[in-house]
Short mmCIF file of C-alpha atoms and ligand atoms in Angstrom, two decimals:
data_model
loop_
_atom_site.label_atom_id
_atom_site.label_comp_id
_atom_site.label_asym_id
_atom_site.label_seq_id
_atom_site.Cartn_x
_atom_site.Cartn_y
_atom_site.Cartn_z
CA UNK A 1 -57.30 -9.11 -39.16
CA UNK A 2 -55.02 -6.10 -38.94
CA UNK A 3 -55.56 -4.33 -35.57
CA UNK A 4 -56.76 -0.80 -35.86
CA UNK A 5 -54.33 1.90 -34.43
CA UNK A 6 -56.88 4.84 -34.89
CA UNK A 7 -57.50 6.89 -31.88
CA UNK A 8 -59.95 9.87 -31.44
CA UNK A 9 -59.30 12.90 -29.33
CA UNK A 10 -61.63 15.77 -28.69
CA UNK A 11 -63.58 14.72 -31.93
CA UNK A 12 -60.45 14.68 -33.90
CA UNK A 13 -59.54 11.47 -35.58
CA UNK A 14 -55.75 10.28 -35.71
CA UNK A 15 -54.60 7.35 -37.84
CA UNK A 16 -52.49 6.27 -35.03
CA UNK A 17 -51.56 7.56 -31.56
CA UNK A 18 -47.95 8.58 -32.76
CA UNK A 19 -47.10 12.33 -32.74
CA UNK A 20 -43.83 13.91 -32.87
CA UNK A 21 -43.14 16.05 -29.44
CA UNK A 22 -42.75 20.01 -30.04
CA UNK A 23 -39.28 21.03 -30.61
CA UNK A 24 -37.94 17.76 -31.90
CA UNK A 25 -38.62 18.09 -35.47
CA UNK A 26 -39.03 21.90 -36.11
CA UNK A 27 -41.90 22.31 -38.64
CA UNK A 28 -41.59 18.76 -40.10
CA UNK A 29 -39.75 19.83 -43.44
CA UNK A 30 -36.54 17.81 -42.71
CA UNK A 31 -38.42 14.77 -41.18
CA UNK A 32 -40.47 14.71 -44.38
CA UNK A 33 -37.51 13.80 -46.38
CA UNK A 34 -36.81 10.81 -44.20
CA UNK A 35 -40.43 9.24 -44.23
CA UNK A 36 -43.92 10.14 -45.43
CA UNK A 37 -45.46 12.28 -42.68
CA UNK A 38 -48.79 10.46 -43.35
CA UNK A 39 -47.20 7.60 -41.24
CA UNK A 40 -47.61 9.82 -38.14
CA UNK A 41 -51.02 10.22 -36.29
CA UNK A 42 -49.88 13.88 -35.86
CA UNK A 43 -47.06 16.55 -36.11
CA UNK A 44 -46.53 18.87 -33.33
CA UNK A 45 -44.56 21.92 -34.31
CA UNK A 46 -41.80 23.85 -32.26
CA UNK A 47 -43.34 26.52 -30.02
CA UNK A 48 -44.52 29.45 -31.98
CA UNK A 49 -44.39 32.85 -30.23
CA UNK A 50 -45.78 36.29 -31.46
CA UNK A 51 -42.31 37.43 -32.61
CA UNK A 52 -39.22 35.62 -34.05
CA UNK A 53 -36.78 34.43 -31.41
CA UNK A 54 -33.24 33.28 -31.83
CA UNK A 55 -33.09 31.37 -28.57
CA UNK A 56 -30.09 30.94 -26.23
CA UNK A 57 -26.45 30.99 -27.64
CA UNK A 58 -24.94 27.45 -28.20
CA UNK A 59 -24.13 24.98 -26.67
CA UNK A 60 -27.72 24.68 -25.94
CA UNK A 61 -28.14 21.00 -26.03
CA UNK A 62 -25.90 18.31 -23.92
CA UNK A 63 -26.07 14.64 -23.73
CA UNK A 64 -26.35 12.95 -20.36
CA UNK A 65 -25.88 9.19 -19.49
CA UNK A 66 -29.75 8.28 -20.12
CA UNK A 67 -31.09 11.34 -21.52
CA UNK A 68 -30.72 14.92 -23.02
CA UNK A 69 -30.46 18.41 -21.58
CA UNK A 70 -31.72 21.35 -23.61
CA UNK A 71 -32.15 25.09 -23.49
CA UNK A 72 -32.97 26.32 -26.63
CA UNK A 73 -34.87 29.25 -25.41
CA UNK A 74 -37.77 29.01 -27.70
CA UNK A 75 -36.05 29.63 -30.95
CA UNK A 76 -38.54 30.01 -33.66
CA UNK A 77 -39.67 32.02 -36.73
CA UNK A 78 -42.65 33.96 -35.02
CA UNK A 79 -46.23 33.54 -35.97
CA UNK A 80 -46.27 35.76 -39.28
CA UNK A 81 -43.50 33.82 -40.91
CA UNK A 82 -45.03 30.56 -39.44
CA UNK A 83 -48.12 31.22 -41.10
CA UNK A 84 -46.57 32.50 -44.48
CA UNK A 85 -43.98 30.00 -45.03
CA UNK A 86 -44.66 26.98 -42.84
CA UNK A 87 -48.38 26.47 -43.05
CA UNK A 88 -48.35 25.88 -46.83
CA UNK A 89 -46.12 22.93 -46.46
CA UNK A 90 -47.80 21.59 -43.35
CA UNK A 91 -51.36 21.87 -45.30
CA UNK A 92 -50.02 19.40 -47.85
CA UNK A 93 -49.11 16.61 -45.32
CA UNK A 94 -51.52 13.94 -44.69
CA UNK A 95 -51.36 13.97 -40.93
CA UNK A 96 -52.96 16.07 -38.14
CA UNK A 97 -51.08 19.39 -37.40
CA UNK A 98 -50.89 20.59 -33.89
CA UNK A 99 -49.33 23.91 -33.40
CA UNK A 100 -47.47 24.47 -30.00
CA UNK A 101 -47.85 27.97 -29.01
CA UNK A 102 -45.66 29.78 -26.30
CA UNK A 103 -45.82 33.22 -24.76
CA UNK A 104 -44.56 35.65 -21.99
CA UNK A 105 -48.03 37.16 -21.17
CA UNK A 106 -51.60 36.18 -21.67
CA UNK A 107 -52.08 38.68 -24.39
CA UNK A 108 -49.38 37.10 -26.50
CA UNK A 109 -50.80 33.71 -26.06
CA UNK A 110 -54.12 34.99 -27.15
CA UNK A 111 -52.68 37.02 -30.09
CA UNK A 112 -50.96 33.97 -31.40
CA UNK A 113 -53.92 31.76 -31.32
CA UNK A 114 -56.19 34.36 -32.59
CA UNK A 115 -54.10 34.41 -35.69
CA UNK A 116 -53.92 30.70 -35.98
CA UNK A 117 -57.62 30.36 -35.34
CA UNK A 118 -57.85 31.74 -38.96
CA UNK A 119 -55.57 28.93 -40.54
CA UNK A 120 -57.70 26.19 -41.71
CA UNK A 121 -54.92 23.31 -41.90
CA UNK A 122 -54.20 23.51 -38.06
CA UNK A 123 -56.22 20.82 -36.23
CA UNK A 124 -55.34 21.67 -32.73
CA UNK A 125 -53.29 24.12 -30.49
CA UNK A 126 -50.81 22.82 -27.83
CA UNK A 127 -50.51 25.53 -25.39
CA UNK A 128 -46.88 25.57 -24.03
CA UNK A 129 -47.41 26.79 -20.25
CA UNK A 130 -44.43 24.59 -19.29
CA UNK A 131 -41.27 25.85 -20.99
CA UNK A 132 -38.44 25.59 -18.45
CA UNK A 133 -35.98 27.87 -20.28
CA UNK A 134 -37.35 31.31 -20.49
CA UNK A 135 -37.48 33.97 -17.78
CA UNK A 136 -40.95 35.15 -18.38
CA UNK A 137 -44.14 33.17 -19.05
CA UNK A 138 -43.74 29.41 -19.91
CA UNK A 139 -43.51 27.49 -16.64
CA UNK A 140 -44.39 30.56 -14.48
CA UNK A 141 -47.85 30.18 -16.03
CA UNK A 142 -48.06 26.30 -15.68
CA UNK A 143 -46.98 26.20 -12.27
CA UNK A 144 -49.70 28.34 -10.69
CA UNK A 145 -53.26 26.86 -10.98
CA UNK A 146 -54.91 30.08 -11.17
CA UNK A 147 -52.65 31.39 -14.21
CA UNK A 148 -53.03 28.19 -15.88
CA UNK A 149 -56.93 28.50 -15.67
CA UNK A 150 -56.93 31.89 -16.84
CA UNK A 151 -54.66 31.72 -19.83
CA UNK A 152 -56.63 28.62 -21.04
CA UNK A 153 -59.86 30.32 -20.56
CA UNK A 154 -58.48 33.43 -22.49
CA UNK A 155 -57.18 31.36 -25.48
CA UNK A 156 -60.51 29.41 -25.69
CA UNK A 157 -62.24 32.43 -26.38
CA UNK A 158 -60.13 33.02 -29.61
CA UNK A 159 -59.24 29.64 -30.80
CA UNK A 160 -62.36 27.32 -31.71
CA UNK A 161 -60.62 24.12 -32.45
CA UNK A 162 -59.45 21.78 -29.70
CA UNK A 163 -57.03 23.15 -27.27
CA UNK A 164 -54.14 21.00 -25.68
CA UNK A 165 -52.70 22.14 -22.32
CA UNK A 166 -48.93 20.93 -21.99
CA UNK A 167 -48.07 20.44 -18.43
CA UNK A 168 -44.73 20.95 -16.57
CA UNK A 169 -43.34 18.26 -14.17
CA UNK A 170 -41.56 20.85 -12.40
CA UNK A 171 -44.51 21.52 -9.90
CA UNK A 172 -45.66 20.39 -6.42
CA UNK A 173 -48.91 18.61 -7.77
CA UNK A 174 -49.22 18.21 -11.47
CA UNK A 175 -52.92 17.00 -10.61
CA UNK A 176 -53.73 20.33 -9.26
CA UNK A 177 -52.64 21.90 -12.47
CA UNK A 178 -54.42 19.40 -14.65
CA UNK A 179 -57.51 20.06 -12.79
CA UNK A 180 -57.07 23.97 -13.16
CA UNK A 181 -56.56 23.34 -17.10
CA UNK A 182 -59.63 21.26 -17.21
CA UNK A 183 -61.57 24.06 -15.35
CA UNK A 184 -60.20 26.71 -17.83
CA UNK A 185 -61.60 24.73 -20.53
CA UNK A 186 -58.79 22.69 -21.94
CA UNK A 187 -60.08 19.79 -24.17
CA UNK A 188 -56.76 17.64 -23.83
CA UNK A 189 -53.85 17.36 -21.57
CA UNK A 190 -50.30 16.59 -22.75
CA UNK A 191 -47.63 15.69 -20.34
CA UNK A 192 -44.79 15.87 -19.37
CA UNK A 193 -42.64 18.72 -20.75
CA UNK A 194 -38.90 18.50 -19.59
CA UNK A 195 -37.51 18.35 -15.99
CA UNK A 196 -35.08 21.10 -15.03
CA UNK A 197 -31.53 19.71 -14.68
CA UNK A 198 -27.94 20.79 -15.18
CA UNK A 199 -24.54 19.31 -16.21
CA UNK A 200 -21.18 20.68 -15.68
CA UNK A 201 -18.01 20.52 -17.60
CA UNK A 202 -15.28 19.37 -15.15
CA UNK A 203 -12.37 20.82 -17.29
CA UNK A 204 -13.78 24.39 -17.58
CA UNK A 205 -15.94 24.21 -14.55
CA UNK A 206 -18.67 25.71 -16.49
CA UNK A 207 -22.16 24.36 -17.30
CA UNK A 208 -22.50 22.75 -20.38
CA UNK A 209 -25.41 25.03 -21.36
CA UNK A 210 -25.08 28.61 -21.80
CA UNK A 211 -28.26 29.18 -20.07
CA UNK A 212 -26.66 27.15 -17.07
CA UNK A 213 -29.51 24.84 -16.71
CA UNK A 214 -31.99 23.18 -19.13
CA UNK A 215 -34.76 20.61 -19.60
CA UNK A 216 -34.15 16.86 -19.19
CA UNK A 217 -36.01 14.76 -21.63
CA UNK A 218 -35.38 10.93 -22.82
CA UNK A 219 -35.15 7.50 -21.29
CA UNK A 220 -34.32 9.04 -17.75
CA UNK A 221 -37.70 10.75 -17.48
CA UNK A 222 -40.07 7.90 -18.60
CA UNK A 223 -40.82 6.45 -15.33
CA UNK A 224 -41.74 9.94 -13.82
CA UNK A 225 -43.88 10.65 -16.76
CA UNK A 226 -45.60 7.37 -16.69
CA UNK A 227 -46.51 8.18 -12.81
CA UNK A 228 -47.82 11.56 -13.70
CA UNK A 229 -50.09 10.25 -16.52
CA UNK A 230 -51.49 7.68 -14.15
CA UNK A 231 -52.08 10.33 -11.37
CA UNK A 232 -53.80 12.73 -13.93
CA UNK A 233 -55.81 9.96 -15.44
CA UNK A 234 -57.19 9.10 -12.07
CA UNK A 235 -58.33 12.82 -11.15
CA UNK A 236 -59.17 14.29 -14.69
CA UNK A 237 -61.73 13.51 -17.13
CA UNK A 238 -59.84 14.92 -20.10
CA UNK A 239 -57.83 12.71 -22.77
CA UNK A 240 -54.23 12.63 -22.22
CA UNK A 241 -51.40 12.73 -24.58
CA UNK A 242 -48.27 11.06 -23.06
CA UNK A 243 -44.82 12.45 -23.20
CA UNK A 244 -41.42 11.37 -21.66
CA UNK A 245 -38.73 9.08 -23.04
CA UNK A 246 -40.94 7.04 -25.52
CA UNK A 247 -38.62 5.02 -27.86
CA UNK A 248 -40.41 1.77 -28.51
CA UNK A 249 -43.89 0.24 -28.96
CA UNK A 250 -43.63 -1.28 -25.42
CA UNK A 251 -43.04 2.47 -24.04
CA UNK A 252 -46.45 3.33 -26.08
CA UNK A 253 -48.15 0.36 -24.51
CA UNK A 254 -46.99 1.42 -20.91
CA UNK A 255 -48.30 5.00 -21.40
CA UNK A 256 -51.70 3.88 -22.86
CA UNK A 257 -52.24 1.47 -20.01
CA UNK A 258 -51.55 4.36 -17.61
CA UNK A 259 -54.39 6.25 -19.28
CA UNK A 260 -52.81 7.97 -22.34
CA UNK A 261 -54.96 8.17 -25.65
CA UNK A 262 -51.94 8.99 -27.67
CA UNK A 263 -48.16 9.74 -27.13
CA UNK A 264 -45.60 12.27 -28.39
CA UNK A 265 -42.15 11.01 -29.35
CA UNK A 266 -39.20 13.40 -28.75
CA UNK A 267 -35.89 12.79 -27.98
CA UNK A 268 -35.73 9.30 -29.66
CA UNK A 269 -36.30 11.21 -32.90
CA UNK A 270 -32.64 12.65 -32.70
CA UNK A 271 -31.50 9.13 -32.56
CA UNK A 272 -33.52 7.51 -35.08
CA UNK A 273 -35.95 9.99 -37.07
CA UNK A 274 -37.97 7.31 -38.54
CA UNK A 275 -38.73 5.48 -35.26
CA UNK A 276 -42.49 6.18 -35.29
CA UNK A 277 -42.72 4.00 -38.41
CA UNK A 278 -41.07 0.98 -36.66
CA UNK A 279 -42.99 1.59 -33.46
CA UNK A 280 -46.51 1.71 -35.41
CA UNK A 281 -45.39 -1.69 -37.03
CA UNK A 282 -44.26 -3.16 -33.79
CA UNK A 283 -47.64 -1.98 -32.03
CA UNK A 284 -49.60 -3.76 -34.70
CA UNK A 285 -47.67 -7.10 -33.87
CA UNK A 286 -48.22 -6.52 -30.10
CA UNK A 287 -51.96 -6.13 -30.57
CA UNK A 288 -52.24 -8.99 -32.84
CA UNK A 289 -50.16 -11.22 -30.26
CA UNK A 290 -52.65 -9.96 -27.67
CA UNK A 291 -55.58 -10.70 -29.78
CA UNK A 292 -56.91 -7.16 -29.47
CA UNK A 293 -58.74 -5.40 -32.48
CA UNK A 294 -58.14 -1.71 -31.46
CA UNK A 295 -55.33 0.17 -29.79
CA UNK A 296 -58.09 1.97 -27.67
CA UNK A 297 -58.53 -1.24 -25.70
CA UNK A 298 -55.37 -0.42 -23.96
CA UNK A 299 -56.40 2.94 -22.49
CA UNK A 300 -56.24 3.02 -18.81
CA UNK A 301 -56.38 -0.77 -18.36
CA UNK A 302 -53.15 -1.00 -15.97
CA UNK A 303 -54.13 -3.80 -13.60
CA UNK A 304 -53.11 -2.08 -10.17
CA UNK A 305 -52.28 -4.04 -7.03
CA UNK A 306 -55.02 -3.37 -4.54
O1 RRO B 1 -37.13 26.08 -26.23
C1 RRO B 1 -36.78 25.46 -25.33
O2 RRO B 1 -35.97 25.63 -24.67
C2 RRO B 1 -37.68 24.41 -24.57
C3 RRO B 1 -39.32 24.65 -24.66
BR1 RRO B 1 -39.98 25.92 -25.58
C4 RRO B 1 -39.91 23.56 -23.91
O3 RRO B 1 -41.06 23.57 -23.83
N1 RRO B 1 -39.15 22.62 -23.47
C5 RRO B 1 -38.00 22.46 -23.51
O4 RRO B 1 -37.49 21.52 -22.93
N2 RRO B 1 -37.26 23.14 -24.21
#
């Protein structure tokens, strides 16, 4: 029998637990030329804000020895253009559509989400309260439990489908923020966003990003993300989407054993854009070898030492 990769999150059924991470495939158009997006459980868009943003000047990405730094600065087309020009394409894709939303104020988050509520093809919103690369909002919200709760509660009033809170690792206690998000009415948690980092050019003595610092992603952050998923799973009831350096079926299994119901694949897409297709195939082989009929049998099943 072929093992079942299906997972259900907040009442929404995903054909497999693999999604793209926000910012790593724009609005999906280019990725759809590489493989049918129906192979994904879900597609998460680049963050959308109320007004269009150009983001930071280049260079705004830099490679490091085991990861990538970015300071894109929330470049996006803005909610009106997103609805007019990107939603028609996304509506045709046979995968779940999750729109990542960012803002500088609670009012902005609410305005964007109220407009997205009227867009039927959108299955969920992922609230980005964890962007490390903007001066206002973003991480400022996600580092403060009260602001986290307040922003989620406000958005829940205008967005009627499931709401994911995307959490920052750049905090003293991610568990405290996760519990605040739960208290505010979040339906799902996704973690982690990137870790603040930098790199310096030793010839020019300048930072390798015009923003001077950025967010670190990729294999370097996987162990940190796993420990955070494990901690949040132990202290919150909400379903978790794991993010951080996922590049293989083994990585997905680790995240699910630590409590994730699904995962988002980010930096690995830049190296091999069709990696989700390979990971789905390898997951089936793994489950077959382990004589498991459903991938949900893995969730939270890590066998910890006493
Ligand atoms: O656009 C960015 O610079 C960015 C965002 Br919004 C985010 O949430 N995480 C990240 O690493 N970069």
